[in-house]
Structure formats: C-alpha cells, structure tokens
Amino acid sequence: MAEATVRKARPKHLNLMQIRLPLPGFVSILHRVSGAGLFLCLPVLIALFGASLGTPEQLECYRATMAFTVLGLPVVKLLLLGLLWAYLHHFCAGIRFLLLDMHIGIELAPARASAVAVLLISLSLTAFLGVLTW
Amino acid sequence: MVKRLVVGAHYGFRDWLAQRVTAVVMAFYTVYMLVCIAAMPAWDNAAWRVLMSGGFTKFVTFLFALALFFHAWIGVRDIWMDYVKPISVRLTLHVLTLLALTGYAGWVAQILWRL
C-alpha cells in the first residue's frame, strides 16, 4: 500500500489570470456573472418599471433618470444596455444548458459550436434591441 | 454522527427541477412580451400603459415575476454556497436574499394592480 500513502503534490492553479477556460467554460461563468448582475440590479429594474407605469410625476422622474448623464455619458441607458446583454446571455446560455440536460449536443464539437453560438447570438441581439430601443 | 450544516447543500432534485421549470416559464413570457411590444400601435407611454393594464398581461407578468424570484433565489443561494464558507455569514446572506426577493414580489404586485 506504499503507493496509496505517498501522494504526489498535485499542482493547484488558483491564479484566475493563469486559468485558460475553454469556450463552454467561458459561457458558463458568464451565465453566473450575468445572473448575479441581474439579481443585484433588480431594485433598479423594478423601480424603473414602476415609474414607467406610475403617476405623471413618477413618469417625469423615469424620463429624467433615463436621460441622466455623467460627463456626457448616458450612464443609466448604458447600465440598462449592459443588463440587456446580461438577460440575453443568461437566456441563450440557459437554453443551451436545458438542451445539454436533455443530452442534446453533449459531444465536444457541438458543445463548442453551441457555446460560440450563445456568445454571438446574445451579442447581436443586444446590438439589435439596443439600437431599436435607444 | 452526520455533520449537518444549517445552510448546507441539502436540497437536490426538487430545486434543480424548479430552476428549469421557472426558466421555461420566463422564456415563454419573454417571447410573448416581445411580440406584444412589437405589436403595440405606437411606441409611447400610452400604448405601454394599455398593454400592461390588460388583465391577462398582469396575470402572466406576476407569474413571470414569481418565477424570476424563485429562480433568482436558487441561483443566488448556489453562489453564496460556493463562495461563502463561514456558516454565520452564509446564513445571514441567505436570509437577506430571501427577504429582498419577498419584498420585490410585493412591490411588483403593487405596481401591477394599481394600474
């Protein structure tokens, strides 16, 4: 049983800058990051939703908030654009995970291809809807 | 003796399934609302109000909100369990998350039903 007791020190790569994720891993961590971002911004989103359907004063406040700029940058709209991407990425990656759960596309090549598709589709939908609603 | 954690990973299949069922509910709602918004007679606040005042829209929007908050609870709980090790901090974060999400549900109900 000597080989069971003598353990080789296994390398640990906990430096995030040194870990090179494969594309499906990239989609996966972005799924978590986008979900966390959406959760943290829920109060902002509900407040804007409520103001857009509220009294005339609240609607005025909603319009002023949307038009708010810092150094000429429409920061609220940019935040919402980021959250739109987060929602669309979470949506597309979620559908990919549902398909993987059903054992659709679990081989290496299709799993890589669907990861690329998730990244591209969510980015292009963000651009499309962002331009349409800006 | 089995080591039990008050905020350990003792929920399995049921929450895994709930995460997926709520995801499908939200996906259908998202597509439905995109179609409704695209079909609005004009893209202004009046048309938006008319859309959101409909009884069916309120009903499905509230269902979407509940699905979202349940989904967020499971997802955020998993994040706390992955990264926060001290049980006291983890329990506090779990309780704060639940309180926030419960409050959001009331907030959304109030927005919808005062219309």
mmCIF file of N, CA, C and O in Angstrom, chain A residues 18-79:
data_model
loop_
_atom_site.group_PDB
_atom_site.id
_atom_site.type_symbol
_atom_site.label_atom_id
_atom_site.label_comp_id
_atom_site.label_asym_id
_atom_site.label_seq_id
_atom_site.Cartn_x
_atom_site.Cartn_y
_atom_site.Cartn_z
ATOM 1 N N GLN A 18 -4.191 32.891 -14.665
ATOM 2 C CA GLN A 18 -3.455 31.830 -15.356
ATOM 3 C C GLN A 18 -4.360 30.728 -15.876
ATOM 4 O O GLN A 18 -3.940 29.899 -16.671
ATOM 5 N N ILE A 19 -5.632 30.715 -15.409
ATOM 6 C CA ILE A 19 -6.544 29.661 -15.862
ATOM 7 C C ILE A 19 -7.080 30.039 -17.235
ATOM 8 O O ILE A 19 -7.633 31.133 -17.410
ATOM 9 N N ARG A 20 -6.882 29.147 -18.206
ATOM 10 C CA ARG A 20 -7.426 29.419 -19.542
ATOM 11 C C ARG A 20 -8.649 28.554 -19.741
ATOM 12 O O ARG A 20 -8.551 27.353 -19.929
ATOM 13 N N LEU A 21 -9.817 29.200 -19.671
ATOM 14 C CA LEU A 21 -11.062 28.457 -19.780
ATOM 15 C C LEU A 21 -11.336 28.104 -21.240
ATOM 16 O O LEU A 21 -11.105 28.921 -22.132
ATOM 17 N N PRO A 22 -11.866 26.895 -21.507
ATOM 18 C CA PRO A 22 -12.387 26.625 -22.845
ATOM 19 C C PRO A 22 -13.668 27.428 -23.056
ATOM 20 O O PRO A 22 -14.259 27.907 -22.084
ATOM 21 N N LEU A 23 -14.096 27.593 -24.304
ATOM 22 C CA LEU A 23 -15.262 28.436 -24.590
ATOM 23 C C LEU A 23 -16.515 28.053 -23.800
ATOM 24 O O LEU A 23 -17.181 28.935 -23.265
ATOM 25 N N PRO A 24 -16.865 26.746 -23.695
ATOM 26 C CA PRO A 24 -18.046 26.414 -22.892
ATOM 27 C C PRO A 24 -17.906 26.857 -21.431
ATOM 28 O O PRO A 24 -18.888 27.270 -20.804
ATOM 29 N N GLY A 25 -16.668 26.834 -20.905
ATOM 30 C CA GLY A 25 -16.437 27.296 -19.548
ATOM 31 C C GLY A 25 -16.640 28.796 -19.430
ATOM 32 O O GLY A 25 -17.151 29.306 -18.432
ATOM 33 N N PHE A 26 -16.271 29.505 -20.463
ATOM 34 C CA PHE A 26 -16.433 30.947 -20.552
ATOM 35 C C PHE A 26 -17.923 31.312 -20.531
ATOM 36 O O PHE A 26 -18.356 32.203 -19.796
ATOM 37 N N VAL A 27 -18.719 30.566 -21.344
ATOM 38 C CA VAL A 27 -20.167 30.779 -21.370
ATOM 39 C C VAL A 27 -20.751 30.502 -19.990
ATOM 40 O O VAL A 27 -21.616 31.229 -19.497
ATOM 41 N N SER A 28 -20.233 29.454 -19.333
ATOM 42 C CA SER A 28 -20.764 29.046 -18.036
ATOM 43 C C SER A 28 -20.518 30.115 -16.971
ATOM 44 O O SER A 28 -21.431 30.478 -16.222
ATOM 45 N N ILE A 29 -19.294 30.646 -16.900
ATOM 46 C CA ILE A 29 -19.020 31.632 -15.853
ATOM 47 C C ILE A 29 -19.746 32.937 -16.162
ATOM 48 O O ILE A 29 -20.235 33.626 -15.261
ATOM 49 N N LEU A 30 -19.897 33.265 -17.459
ATOM 50 C CA LEU A 30 -20.672 34.467 -17.802
ATOM 51 C C LEU A 30 -22.148 34.287 -17.439
ATOM 52 O O LEU A 30 -22.841 35.260 -17.121
ATOM 53 N N HIS A 31 -22.632 33.041 -17.480
ATOM 54 C CA HIS A 31 -24.012 32.753 -17.062
ATOM 55 C C HIS A 31 -24.179 33.137 -15.590
ATOM 56 O O HIS A 31 -25.157 33.771 -15.210
ATOM 57 N N ARG A 32 -23.189 32.766 -14.780
ATOM 58 C CA ARG A 32 -23.247 33.082 -13.351
ATOM 59 C C ARG A 32 -23.091 34.580 -13.132
ATOM 60 O O ARG A 32 -23.838 35.178 -12.361
ATOM 61 N N VAL A 33 -22.116 35.193 -13.814
ATOM 62 C CA VAL A 33 -21.878 36.628 -13.627
ATOM 63 C C VAL A 33 -23.100 37.437 -14.059
ATOM 64 O O VAL A 33 -23.540 38.364 -13.354
ATOM 65 N N SER A 34 -23.698 37.079 -15.212
ATOM 66 C CA SER A 34 -24.855 37.835 -15.690
ATOM 67 C C SER A 34 -26.031 37.655 -14.733
ATOM 68 O O SER A 34 -26.774 38.611 -14.465
ATOM 69 N N GLY A 35 -26.205 36.439 -14.194
ATOM 70 C CA GLY A 35 -27.288 36.209 -13.244
ATOM 71 C C GLY A 35 -27.100 37.033 -11.985
ATOM 72 O O GLY A 35 -28.038 37.656 -11.479
ATOM 73 N N ALA A 36 -25.864 37.062 -11.480
ATOM 74 C CA ALA A 36 -25.586 37.839 -10.263
ATOM 75 C C ALA A 36 -25.819 39.321 -10.513
ATOM 76 O O ALA A 36 -26.414 40.018 -9.682
ATOM 77 N N GLY A 37 -25.387 39.820 -11.680
ATOM 78 C CA GLY A 37 -25.582 41.230 -12.012
ATOM 79 C C GLY A 37 -27.056 41.579 -12.101
ATOM 80 O O GLY A 37 -27.490 42.623 -11.592
ATOM 81 N N LEU A 38 -27.836 40.707 -12.735
ATOM 82 C CA LEU A 38 -29.273 40.961 -12.847
ATOM 83 C C LEU A 38 -29.912 40.978 -11.466
ATOM 84 O O LEU A 38 -30.756 41.823 -11.167
ATOM 85 N N PHE A 39 -29.506 40.041 -10.600
ATOM 86 C CA PHE A 39 -30.067 39.994 -9.245
ATOM 87 C C PHE A 39 -29.766 41.293 -8.504
ATOM 88 O O PHE A 39 -30.654 41.895 -7.898
ATOM 89 N N LEU A 40 -28.500 41.753 -8.582
ATOM 90 C CA LEU A 40 -28.114 42.958 -7.845
ATOM 91 C C LEU A 40 -28.848 44.188 -8.361
ATOM 92 O O LEU A 40 -29.104 45.124 -7.610
ATOM 93 N N CYS A 41 -29.190 44.203 -9.651
ATOM 94 C CA CYS A 41 -29.844 45.380 -10.223
ATOM 95 C C CYS A 41 -31.367 45.267 -10.217
ATOM 96 O O CYS A 41 -32.042 46.158 -10.749
ATOM 97 N N LEU A 42 -31.921 44.206 -9.619
ATOM 98 C CA LEU A 42 -33.383 44.046 -9.579
ATOM 99 C C LEU A 42 -34.103 45.280 -9.020
ATOM 100 O O LEU A 42 -35.098 45.712 -9.613
ATOM 101 N N PRO A 43 -33.630 45.885 -7.898
ATOM 102 C CA PRO A 43 -34.351 47.055 -7.395
ATOM 103 C C PRO A 43 -34.400 48.191 -8.414
ATOM 104 O O PRO A 43 -35.433 48.857 -8.552
ATOM 105 N N VAL A 44 -33.295 48.402 -9.155
ATOM 106 C CA VAL A 44 -33.269 49.454 -10.178
ATOM 107 C C VAL A 44 -34.308 49.142 -11.253
ATOM 108 O O VAL A 44 -35.088 50.022 -11.670
ATOM 109 N N LEU A 45 -34.318 47.873 -11.705
ATOM 110 C CA LEU A 45 -35.220 47.492 -12.786
ATOM 111 C C LEU A 45 -36.684 47.604 -12.349
ATOM 112 O O LEU A 45 -37.520 48.115 -13.102
ATOM 113 N N ILE A 46 -37.003 47.156 -11.131
ATOM 114 C CA ILE A 46 -38.394 47.228 -10.666
ATOM 115 C C ILE A 46 -38.802 48.689 -10.476
ATOM 116 O O ILE A 46 -39.919 49.080 -10.827
ATOM 117 N N ALA A 47 -37.874 49.515 -9.957
ATOM 118 C CA ALA A 47 -38.196 50.933 -9.748
ATOM 119 C C ALA A 47 -38.487 51.608 -11.086
ATOM 120 O O ALA A 47 -39.465 52.367 -11.207
ATOM 121 N N LEU A 48 -37.665 51.338 -12.113
ATOM 122 C CA LEU A 48 -37.889 51.945 -13.427
ATOM 123 C C LEU A 48 -39.199 51.432 -14.029
ATOM 124 O O LEU A 48 -39.967 52.190 -14.624
ATOM 125 N N PHE A 49 -39.467 50.127 -13.883
ATOM 126 C CA PHE A 49 -40.710 49.537 -14.380
ATOM 127 C C PHE A 49 -41.912 50.221 -13.716
ATOM 128 O O PHE A 49 -42.859 50.624 -14.400
ATOM 129 N N GLY A 50 -41.837 50.387 -12.385
ATOM 130 C CA GLY A 50 -42.929 51.021 -11.657
ATOM 131 C C GLY A 50 -43.118 52.476 -12.063
ATOM 132 O O GLY A 50 -44.245 52.932 -12.257
ATOM 133 N N ALA A 51 -41.995 53.208 -12.228
ATOM 134 C CA ALA A 51 -42.095 54.625 -12.584
ATOM 135 C C ALA A 51 -42.666 54.788 -13.983
ATOM 136 O O ALA A 51 -43.417 55.732 -14.251
ATOM 137 N N SER A 52 -42.348 53.854 -14.882
ATOM 138 C CA SER A 52 -42.856 53.966 -16.261
ATOM 139 C C SER A 52 -44.366 53.747 -16.297
ATOM 140 O O SER A 52 -45.026 54.105 -17.264
ATOM 141 N N LEU A 53 -44.923 53.149 -15.235
ATOM 142 C CA LEU A 53 -46.367 52.892 -15.181
ATOM 143 C C LEU A 53 -47.021 53.689 -14.048
ATOM 144 O O LEU A 53 -48.166 53.429 -13.678
ATOM 145 N N GLY A 54 -46.282 54.645 -13.476
ATOM 146 C CA GLY A 54 -46.776 55.342 -12.290
ATOM 147 C C GLY A 54 -47.506 56.636 -12.605
ATOM 148 O O GLY A 54 -47.987 56.855 -13.719
ATOM 149 N N THR A 55 -47.582 57.498 -11.589
ATOM 150 C CA THR A 55 -48.239 58.802 -11.717
ATOM 151 C C THR A 55 -47.439 59.680 -12.692
ATOM 152 O O THR A 55 -46.282 59.370 -12.992
ATOM 153 N N PRO A 56 -48.046 60.791 -13.176
ATOM 154 C CA PRO A 56 -47.314 61.691 -14.079
ATOM 155 C C PRO A 56 -45.983 62.154 -13.484
ATOM 156 O O PRO A 56 -44.978 62.255 -14.201
ATOM 157 N N GLU A 57 -45.942 62.398 -12.158
ATOM 158 C CA GLU A 57 -44.685 62.827 -11.526
ATOM 159 C C GLU A 57 -43.641 61.715 -11.608
ATOM 160 O O GLU A 57 -42.472 61.958 -11.898
ATOM 161 N N GLN A 58 -44.084 60.471 -11.340
ATOM 162 C CA GLN A 58 -43.156 59.338 -11.396
ATOM 163 C C GLN A 58 -42.651 59.124 -12.821
ATOM 164 O O GLN A 58 -41.493 58.792 -13.041
ATOM 165 N N LEU A 59 -43.556 59.332 -13.792
ATOM 166 C CA LEU A 59 -43.159 59.184 -15.195
ATOM 167 C C LEU A 59 -42.112 60.232 -15.562
ATOM 168 O O LEU A 59 -41.138 59.933 -16.265
ATOM 169 N N GLU A 60 -42.302 61.445 -15.020
ATOM 170 C CA GLU A 60 -41.334 62.515 -15.259
ATOM 171 C C GLU A 60 -39.974 62.125 -14.676
ATOM 172 O O GLU A 60 -38.923 62.304 -15.298
ATOM 173 N N CYS A 61 -40.011 61.542 -13.472
ATOM 174 C CA CYS A 61 -38.801 61.084 -12.792
ATOM 175 C C CYS A 61 -38.127 59.977 -13.619
ATOM 176 O O CYS A 61 -36.900 59.943 -13.774
ATOM 177 N N TYR A 62 -38.957 59.072 -14.169
ATOM 178 C CA TYR A 62 -38.445 57.995 -15.030
ATOM 179 C C TYR A 62 -37.705 58.581 -16.227
ATOM 180 O O TYR A 62 -36.586 58.183 -16.551
ATOM 181 N N ARG A 63 -38.347 59.600 -16.871
ATOM 182 C CA ARG A 63 -37.723 60.189 -18.080
ATOM 183 C C ARG A 63 -36.420 60.896 -17.734
ATOM 184 O O ARG A 63 -35.432 60.794 -18.464
ATOM 185 N N ALA A 64 -36.425 61.595 -16.584
ATOM 186 C CA ALA A 64 -35.211 62.302 -16.159
ATOM 187 C C ALA A 64 -34.100 61.290 -15.856
ATOM 188 O O ALA A 64 -32.936 61.518 -16.198
ATOM 189 N N THR A 65 -34.461 60.170 -15.213
ATOM 190 C CA THR A 65 -33.460 59.146 -14.883
ATOM 191 C C THR A 65 -32.863 58.556 -16.153
ATOM 192 O O THR A 65 -31.638 58.382 -16.263
ATOM 193 N N MET A 66 -33.716 58.276 -17.133
ATOM 194 C CA MET A 66 -33.226 57.683 -18.377
ATOM 195 C C MET A 66 -32.301 58.650 -19.115
ATOM 196 O O MET A 66 -31.376 58.223 -19.803
ATOM 197 N N ALA A 67 -32.573 59.955 -18.968
ATOM 198 C CA ALA A 67 -31.781 60.957 -19.692
ATOM 199 C C ALA A 67 -30.547 61.373 -18.904
ATOM 200 O O ALA A 67 -29.761 62.190 -19.375
ATOM 201 N N PHE A 68 -30.360 60.817 -17.702
ATOM 202 C CA PHE A 68 -29.272 61.238 -16.813
ATOM 203 C C PHE A 68 -27.907 60.928 -17.441
ATOM 204 O O PHE A 68 -27.675 59.836 -17.956
ATOM 205 N N THR A 69 -27.018 61.942 -17.408
ATOM 206 C CA THR A 69 -25.687 61.742 -17.981
ATOM 207 C C THR A 69 -24.617 62.148 -16.982
ATOM 208 O O THR A 69 -24.839 63.003 -16.126
ATOM 209 N N VAL A 70 -23.452 61.512 -17.097
ATOM 210 C CA VAL A 70 -22.263 61.914 -16.351
ATOM 211 C C VAL A 70 -21.182 62.193 -17.379
ATOM 212 O O VAL A 70 -20.823 61.302 -18.156
ATOM 213 N N LEU A 71 -20.697 63.445 -17.419
ATOM 214 C CA LEU A 71 -19.689 63.855 -18.409
ATOM 215 C C LEU A 71 -20.132 63.511 -19.827
ATOM 216 O O LEU A 71 -19.354 63.045 -20.657
ATOM 217 N N GLY A 72 -21.436 63.722 -20.091
ATOM 218 C CA GLY A 72 -21.952 63.473 -21.430
ATOM 219 C C GLY A 72 -22.275 62.021 -21.729
ATOM 220 O O GLY A 72 -22.774 61.707 -22.803
ATOM 221 N N LEU A 73 -21.985 61.123 -20.763
ATOM 222 C CA LEU A 73 -22.283 59.700 -20.979
ATOM 223 C C LEU A 73 -23.652 59.357 -20.386
ATOM 224 O O LEU A 73 -23.888 59.634 -19.202
ATOM 225 N N PRO A 74 -24.555 58.797 -21.192
ATOM 226 C CA PRO A 74 -25.865 58.404 -20.654
ATOM 227 C C PRO A 74 -25.734 57.133 -19.798
ATOM 228 O O PRO A 74 -26.019 56.025 -20.249
ATOM 229 N N VAL A 75 -25.321 57.303 -18.529
ATOM 230 C CA VAL A 75 -24.903 56.160 -17.712
ATOM 231 C C VAL A 75 -26.047 55.190 -17.417
ATOM 232 O O VAL A 75 -25.839 53.974 -17.364
ATOM 233 N N VAL A 76 -27.275 55.724 -17.218
ATOM 234 C CA VAL A 76 -28.397 54.832 -16.907
ATOM 235 C C VAL A 76 -28.708 53.947 -18.105
ATOM 236 O O VAL A 76 -28.901 52.731 -17.981
ATOM 237 N N LYS A 77 -28.742 54.593 -19.294
ATOM 238 C CA LYS A 77 -29.007 53.818 -20.505
ATOM 239 C C LYS A 77 -27.909 52.791 -20.758
ATOM 240 O O LYS A 77 -28.181 51.673 -21.206
ATOM 241 N N LEU A 78 -26.655 53.171 -20.468
ATOM 242 C CA LEU A 78 -25.548 52.218 -20.659
ATOM 243 C C LEU A 78 -25.666 51.049 -19.685
ATOM 244 O O LEU A 78 -25.433 49.898 -20.062
ATOM 245 N N LEU A 79 -26.074 51.350 -18.436
ATOM 246 C CA LEU A 79 -26.295 50.284 -17.461
ATOM 247 C C LEU A 79 -27.387 49.334 -17.960
ATOM 248 O O LEU A 79 -27.241 48.111 -17.917
#
